[in-house]
Amino acid sequence: MPFSLPVQLIRPKRFGDSRGWFTEVYSVPAFEKLGITCTFVQDNHSLSIPAFTLRGLHFQTPPRGQDKLVRCVRGTIFDIAVDIRRGSPTYGQWVGAELSAENGHQLFIPIGFAHGFVTLEDNCEVSYKCSDTYEPDSDGGIRWDDPAIGIDWPLPADTSPELSAKDAVQPLLADFDSPFPYDGRPLAPLA
């Protein structure tokens, strides 16, 4: 199995003709070639009605951690992952990518990373696969606007995102005792 980066931007090929296009969004053999060998057991689908709805930064703690494969099936989002693996040389650093129905890109986010996204237009739908089912007792989060992380969210000036009550009061990274070990793969810029 080839060495893989912890967070990967995946660009599935689209095959088009006069009718539209076709794409294969997930294939075990294709993902194994990228070093992604987890088994997905749950699919989630969300609708965010107003533009600049922000969901995150979320994760599940061990032993119920979740690898995620995220794609936007309607609209456009800015999707991010934050390294929260204790001992990682890239702890607290983030990467992000624009995912849209138009570009078809996906973001693979492994266990040990907090995940979040902001919608860039109205009526965005996001679909993502998870390697474990939802477990409320393992549910965790970090503040979306933690200055120690410094995510450059693409929000217009003087715009506050639409947040859930839970996301508005998540703890800061400095107050988080990470249960995620570093696996030797530092976070790298998305290719």
PDB file of C-alpha atoms in Angstrom:
ATOM      1  CA  MET A   1       0.000   0.000   0.000  1.00  0.00           C
ATOM      2  CA  PRO A   2       1.450   3.424  -0.877  1.00  0.00           C
ATOM      3  CA  PHE A   3       2.189   6.029   1.766  1.00  0.00           C
ATOM      4  CA  SER A   4      -0.755   8.386   2.008  1.00  0.00           C
ATOM      5  CA  LEU A   5      -1.209  11.865   3.387  1.00  0.00           C
ATOM      6  CA  PRO A   6      -3.608  12.157   6.283  1.00  0.00           C
ATOM      7  CA  VAL A   7      -6.034  14.589   4.588  1.00  0.00           C
ATOM      8  CA  GLN A   8      -6.526  14.200   0.849  1.00  0.00           C
ATOM      9  CA  LEU A   9      -8.354  16.181  -1.819  1.00  0.00           C
ATOM     10  CA  ILE A  10      -9.842  13.737  -4.302  1.00  0.00           C
ATOM     11  CA  ARG A  11     -10.868  14.799  -7.793  1.00  0.00           C
ATOM     12  CA  PRO A  12     -12.997  12.049  -9.376  1.00  0.00           C
ATOM     13  CA  LYS A  13     -12.980  12.030 -13.165  1.00  0.00           C
ATOM     14  CA  ARG A  14     -16.175  12.933 -14.943  1.00  0.00           C
ATOM     15  CA  PHE A  15     -17.126  11.474 -18.280  1.00  0.00           C
ATOM     16  CA  GLY A  16     -19.521  13.665 -20.209  1.00  0.00           C
ATOM     17  CA  ASP A  17     -21.533  13.743 -23.374  1.00  0.00           C
ATOM     18  CA  SER A  18     -24.634  15.531 -24.665  1.00  0.00           C
ATOM     19  CA  ARG A  19     -26.736  13.975 -21.862  1.00  0.00           C
ATOM     20  CA  GLY A  20     -24.555  15.260 -19.002  1.00  0.00           C
ATOM     21  CA  TRP A  21     -21.826  13.419 -17.125  1.00  0.00           C
ATOM     22  CA  PHE A  22     -21.054  10.282 -15.094  1.00  0.00           C
ATOM     23  CA  THR A  23     -18.553   9.898 -12.256  1.00  0.00           C
ATOM     24  CA  GLU A  24     -17.500   7.176  -9.861  1.00  0.00           C
ATOM     25  CA  VAL A  25     -17.387   8.832  -6.432  1.00  0.00           C
ATOM     26  CA  TYR A  26     -16.199   5.831  -4.421  1.00  0.00           C
ATOM     27  CA  SER A  27     -14.462   2.576  -5.269  1.00  0.00           C
ATOM     28  CA  VAL A  28     -12.610   0.395  -2.766  1.00  0.00           C
ATOM     29  CA  PRO A  29      -9.750  -0.474  -5.187  1.00  0.00           C
ATOM     30  CA  ALA A  30      -9.305   3.158  -6.299  1.00  0.00           C
ATOM     31  CA  PHE A  31      -9.247   4.441  -2.720  1.00  0.00           C
ATOM     32  CA  GLU A  32      -6.859   1.681  -1.604  1.00  0.00           C
ATOM     33  CA  LYS A  33      -4.401   2.995  -4.234  1.00  0.00           C
ATOM     34  CA  LEU A  34      -4.570   6.335  -2.363  1.00  0.00           C
ATOM     35  CA  GLY A  35      -3.867   4.573   0.942  1.00  0.00           C
ATOM     36  CA  ILE A  36      -7.467   4.976   2.152  1.00  0.00           C
ATOM     37  CA  THR A  37      -8.439   1.578   3.516  1.00  0.00           C
ATOM     38  CA  CYS A  38     -11.157   2.335   6.066  1.00  0.00           C
ATOM     39  CA  THR A  39     -14.584   0.759   5.786  1.00  0.00           C
ATOM     40  CA  PHE A  40     -17.435   3.240   5.543  1.00  0.00           C
ATOM     41  CA  VAL A  41     -20.542   2.229   7.503  1.00  0.00           C
ATOM     42  CA  GLN A  42     -22.753   5.340   7.519  1.00  0.00           C
ATOM     43  CA  ASP A  43     -23.742   7.983   4.963  1.00  0.00           C
ATOM     44  CA  ASN A  44     -24.925  11.419   6.138  1.00  0.00           C
ATOM     45  CA  HIS A  45     -26.633  14.137   4.102  1.00  0.00           C
ATOM     46  CA  SER A  46     -27.243  17.720   5.251  1.00  0.00           C
ATOM     47  CA  LEU A  47     -29.094  20.706   3.821  1.00  0.00           C
ATOM     48  CA  SER A  48     -28.016  24.197   4.862  1.00  0.00           C
ATOM     49  CA  ILE A  49     -30.564  26.744   3.664  1.00  0.00           C
ATOM     50  CA  PRO A  50     -28.896  30.135   4.241  1.00  0.00           C
ATOM     51  CA  ALA A  51     -25.524  31.000   2.747  1.00  0.00           C
ATOM     52  CA  PHE A  52     -22.710  31.217   5.312  1.00  0.00           C
ATOM     53  CA  THR A  53     -24.059  28.422   7.476  1.00  0.00           C
ATOM     54  CA  LEU A  54     -21.067  27.032   9.348  1.00  0.00           C
ATOM     55  CA  ARG A  55     -20.989  23.497  10.722  1.00  0.00           C
ATOM     56  CA  GLY A  56     -18.034  22.463  12.853  1.00  0.00           C
ATOM     57  CA  LEU A  57     -15.468  21.850  14.024  1.00  0.00           C
ATOM     58  CA  HIS A  58     -16.574  18.281  14.781  1.00  0.00           C
ATOM     59  CA  PHE A  59     -15.058  14.870  15.522  1.00  0.00           C
ATOM     60  CA  GLN A  60     -15.763  11.685  17.450  1.00  0.00           C
ATOM     61  CA  THR A  61     -13.301  10.478  20.078  1.00  0.00           C
ATOM     62  CA  PRO A  62     -11.838   6.968  20.312  1.00  0.00           C
ATOM     63  CA  PRO A  63     -12.887   4.269  20.278  1.00  0.00           C
ATOM     64  CA  ARG A  64     -15.638   5.672  18.028  1.00  0.00           C
ATOM     65  CA  GLY A  65     -13.508   7.938  15.819  1.00  0.00           C
ATOM     66  CA  GLN A  66     -14.725   8.576  12.286  1.00  0.00           C
ATOM     67  CA  ASP A  67     -12.884   8.812   8.999  1.00  0.00           C
ATOM     68  CA  LYS A  68     -14.979  10.989   6.659  1.00  0.00           C
ATOM     69  CA  LEU A  69     -15.285  11.352   2.902  1.00  0.00           C
ATOM     70  CA  VAL A  70     -17.065  14.646   2.204  1.00  0.00           C
ATOM     71  CA  ARG A  71     -18.617  16.004  -0.991  1.00  0.00           C
ATOM     72  CA  CYS A  72     -21.000  18.812  -1.844  1.00  0.00           C
ATOM     73  CA  VAL A  73     -23.861  17.646  -4.038  1.00  0.00           C
ATOM     74  CA  ARG A  74     -25.634  21.010  -4.401  1.00  0.00           C
ATOM     75  CA  GLY A  75     -24.067  24.452  -4.145  1.00  0.00           C
ATOM     76  CA  THR A  76     -20.550  25.281  -2.905  1.00  0.00           C
ATOM     77  CA  ILE A  77     -18.827  24.912   0.454  1.00  0.00           C
ATOM     78  CA  PHE A  78     -15.416  25.641   1.919  1.00  0.00           C
ATOM     79  CA  ASP A  79     -14.453  22.418   3.720  1.00  0.00           C
ATOM     80  CA  ILE A  80     -11.664  22.231   6.296  1.00  0.00           C
ATOM     81  CA  ALA A  81      -9.764  19.765   8.472  1.00  0.00           C
ATOM     82  CA  VAL A  82      -7.741  20.659  11.589  1.00  0.00           C
ATOM     83  CA  ASP A  83      -4.981  18.399  12.957  1.00  0.00           C
ATOM     84  CA  ILE A  84      -5.858  17.529  16.569  1.00  0.00           C
ATOM     85  CA  ARG A  85      -3.438  14.579  17.019  1.00  0.00           C
ATOM     86  CA  ARG A  86      -1.354  15.063  20.175  1.00  0.00           C
ATOM     87  CA  GLY A  87       2.360  15.166  19.437  1.00  0.00           C
ATOM     88  CA  SER A  88       1.847  16.009  15.771  1.00  0.00           C
ATOM     89  CA  PRO A  89       4.274  18.617  14.398  1.00  0.00           C
ATOM     90  CA  THR A  90       1.237  20.098  12.594  1.00  0.00           C
ATOM     91  CA  TYR A  91      -1.083  20.101  15.645  1.00  0.00           C
ATOM     92  CA  GLY A  92      -3.628  22.912  15.355  1.00  0.00           C
ATOM     93  CA  GLN A  93      -2.886  23.533  11.665  1.00  0.00           C
ATOM     94  CA  TRP A  94      -5.596  23.321   9.040  1.00  0.00           C
ATOM     95  CA  VAL A  95      -6.154  22.728   5.338  1.00  0.00           C
ATOM     96  CA  GLY A  96      -9.201  23.627   3.299  1.00  0.00           C
ATOM     97  CA  ALA A  97     -10.693  23.221  -0.141  1.00  0.00           C
ATOM     98  CA  GLU A  98     -13.709  24.410  -2.065  1.00  0.00           C
ATOM     99  CA  LEU A  99     -16.081  21.545  -2.765  1.00  0.00           C
ATOM    100  CA  SER A 100     -19.004  22.075  -5.096  1.00  0.00           C
ATOM    101  CA  ALA A 101     -21.588  20.239  -7.110  1.00  0.00           C
ATOM    102  CA  GLU A 102     -19.860  21.702 -10.156  1.00  0.00           C
ATOM    103  CA  ASN A 103     -16.273  20.581  -9.418  1.00  0.00           C
ATOM    104  CA  GLY A 104     -17.195  17.217  -7.844  1.00  0.00           C
ATOM    105  CA  HIS A 105     -14.173  17.255  -5.532  1.00  0.00           C
ATOM    106  CA  GLN A 106     -14.166  15.314  -2.261  1.00  0.00           C
ATOM    107  CA  LEU A 107     -12.160  15.689   0.941  1.00  0.00           C
ATOM    108  CA  PHE A 108     -10.981  12.641   2.881  1.00  0.00           C
ATOM    109  CA  ILE A 109     -10.578  13.472   6.567  1.00  0.00           C
ATOM    110  CA  PRO A 110      -9.154  10.702   8.761  1.00  0.00           C
ATOM    111  CA  ILE A 111      -9.613  10.086  12.464  1.00  0.00           C
ATOM    112  CA  GLY A 112      -7.619  12.639  14.471  1.00  0.00           C
ATOM    113  CA  PHE A 113      -8.834  15.677  12.552  1.00  0.00           C
ATOM    114  CA  ALA A 114     -11.650  18.069  13.379  1.00  0.00           C
ATOM    115  CA  HIS A 115     -13.935  18.786  10.432  1.00  0.00           C
ATOM    116  CA  GLY A 116     -16.037  21.781   9.493  1.00  0.00           C
ATOM    117  CA  PHE A 117     -17.435  23.653   6.535  1.00  0.00           C
ATOM    118  CA  VAL A 118     -19.144  26.899   5.624  1.00  0.00           C
ATOM    119  CA  THR A 119     -21.679  27.180   2.826  1.00  0.00           C
ATOM    120  CA  LEU A 120     -20.902  29.799   0.184  1.00  0.00           C
ATOM    121  CA  GLU A 121     -24.410  30.013  -1.271  1.00  0.00           C
ATOM    122  CA  ASP A 122     -27.991  29.254  -0.297  1.00  0.00           C
ATOM    123  CA  ASN A 123     -29.396  25.716  -0.261  1.00  0.00           C
ATOM    124  CA  CYS A 124     -26.189  23.698  -0.066  1.00  0.00           C
ATOM    125  CA  GLU A 125     -26.369  19.951   0.331  1.00  0.00           C
ATOM    126  CA  VAL A 126     -23.431  17.978   1.685  1.00  0.00           C
ATOM    127  CA  SER A 127     -23.113  14.207   1.668  1.00  0.00           C
ATOM    128  CA  TYR A 128     -20.426  12.332   3.532  1.00  0.00           C
ATOM    129  CA  LYS A 129     -19.420   8.805   4.388  1.00  0.00           C
ATOM    130  CA  CYS A 130     -18.252   7.856   7.903  1.00  0.00           C
ATOM    131  CA  SER A 131     -16.211   4.870   9.087  1.00  0.00           C
ATOM    132  CA  ASP A 132     -18.264   4.572  12.300  1.00  0.00           C
ATOM    133  CA  THR A 133     -21.820   5.367  13.269  1.00  0.00           C
ATOM    134  CA  TYR A 134     -22.762   8.400  15.316  1.00  0.00           C
ATOM    135  CA  GLU A 135     -22.184   8.003  19.068  1.00  0.00           C
ATOM    136  CA  PRO A 136     -23.390  10.912  21.251  1.00  0.00           C
ATOM    137  CA  ASP A 137     -21.004  10.016  24.095  1.00  0.00           C
ATOM    138  CA  SER A 138     -18.030  10.343  21.690  1.00  0.00           C
ATOM    139  CA  ASP A 139     -19.215  13.569  20.052  1.00  0.00           C
ATOM    140  CA  GLY A 140     -16.667  16.387  20.327  1.00  0.00           C
ATOM    141  CA  GLY A 141     -15.823  19.765  18.906  1.00  0.00           C
ATOM    142  CA  ILE A 142     -13.508  22.779  18.840  1.00  0.00           C
ATOM    143  CA  ARG A 143     -14.467  26.443  18.357  1.00  0.00           C
ATOM    144  CA  TRP A 144     -14.802  27.364  14.683  1.00  0.00           C
ATOM    145  CA  ASP A 145     -13.157  30.756  15.296  1.00  0.00           C
ATOM    146  CA  ASP A 146     -10.343  29.708  17.651  1.00  0.00           C
ATOM    147  CA  PRO A 147      -7.615  32.334  17.097  1.00  0.00           C
ATOM    148  CA  ALA A 148      -4.917  29.744  17.852  1.00  0.00           C
ATOM    149  CA  ILE A 149      -6.024  27.809  14.759  1.00  0.00           C
ATOM    150  CA  GLY A 150      -6.736  30.888  12.638  1.00  0.00           C
ATOM    151  CA  ILE A 151      -8.933  29.401   9.937  1.00  0.00           C
ATOM    152  CA  ASP A 152      -9.353  31.850   7.085  1.00  0.00           C
ATOM    153  CA  TRP A 153     -13.075  31.273   6.567  1.00  0.00           C
ATOM    154  CA  PRO A 154     -14.259  32.915   3.308  1.00  0.00           C
ATOM    155  CA  LEU A 155     -16.911  35.062   4.979  1.00  0.00           C
ATOM    156  CA  PRO A 156     -17.796  38.526   3.680  1.00  0.00           C
ATOM    157  CA  ALA A 157     -16.703  41.411   5.898  1.00  0.00           C
ATOM    158  CA  ASP A 158     -19.103  42.052   8.786  1.00  0.00           C
ATOM    159  CA  THR A 159     -20.842  38.693   8.244  1.00  0.00           C
ATOM    160  CA  SER A 160     -21.400  36.323  11.126  1.00  0.00           C
ATOM    161  CA  PRO A 161     -22.007  32.705  10.157  1.00  0.00           C
ATOM    162  CA  GLU A 162     -25.214  30.860  10.931  1.00  0.00           C
ATOM    163  CA  LEU A 163     -24.261  28.491  13.795  1.00  0.00           C
ATOM    164  CA  SER A 164     -25.956  25.824  15.880  1.00  0.00           C
ATOM    165  CA  ALA A 165     -26.191  26.534  19.604  1.00  0.00           C
ATOM    166  CA  LYS A 166     -23.686  23.724  20.185  1.00  0.00           C
ATOM    167  CA  ASP A 167     -21.108  25.078  17.727  1.00  0.00           C
ATOM    168  CA  ALA A 168     -21.300  28.571  19.232  1.00  0.00           C
ATOM    169  CA  VAL A 169     -19.929  27.320  22.577  1.00  0.00           C
ATOM    170  CA  GLN A 170     -17.392  24.629  21.661  1.00  0.00           C
ATOM    171  CA  PRO A 171     -14.117  24.753  23.658  1.00  0.00           C
ATOM    172  CA  LEU A 172     -10.884  26.286  22.420  1.00  0.00           C
ATOM    173  CA  LEU A 173      -8.083  24.006  21.244  1.00  0.00           C
ATOM    174  CA  ALA A 174      -6.022  25.053  24.307  1.00  0.00           C
ATOM    175  CA  ASP A 175      -8.761  23.591  26.540  1.00  0.00           C
ATOM    176  CA  PHE A 176      -8.904  20.294  24.639  1.00  0.00           C
ATOM    177  CA  ASP A 177      -7.015  17.219  25.903  1.00  0.00           C
ATOM    178  CA  SER A 178      -6.602  15.267  22.677  1.00  0.00           C
ATOM    179  CA  PRO A 179      -7.144  11.502  22.833  1.00  0.00           C
ATOM    180  CA  PHE A 180      -5.838  11.136  19.256  1.00  0.00           C
ATOM    181  CA  PRO A 181      -2.251   9.873  18.858  1.00  0.00           C
ATOM    182  CA  TYR A 182       0.072  11.121  16.139  1.00  0.00           C
ATOM    183  CA  ASP A 183       0.597   8.439  13.476  1.00  0.00           C
ATOM    184  CA  GLY A 184       3.760   9.799  11.846  1.00  0.00           C
ATOM    185  CA  ARG A 185       1.995  11.473   8.909  1.00  0.00           C
ATOM    186  CA  PRO A 186       2.178  15.260   9.206  1.00  0.00           C
ATOM    187  CA  LEU A 187      -0.526  17.396   7.675  1.00  0.00           C
ATOM    188  CA  ALA A 188       0.516  18.603   4.226  1.00  0.00           C
ATOM    189  CA  PRO A 189      -0.930  21.163   1.804  1.00  0.00           C
ATOM    190  CA  LEU A 190      -3.654  19.735  -0.396  1.00  0.00           C
ATOM    191  CA  ALA A 191      -2.388  18.800  -3.844  1.00  0.00           C
TER     192      ALA A 191
END
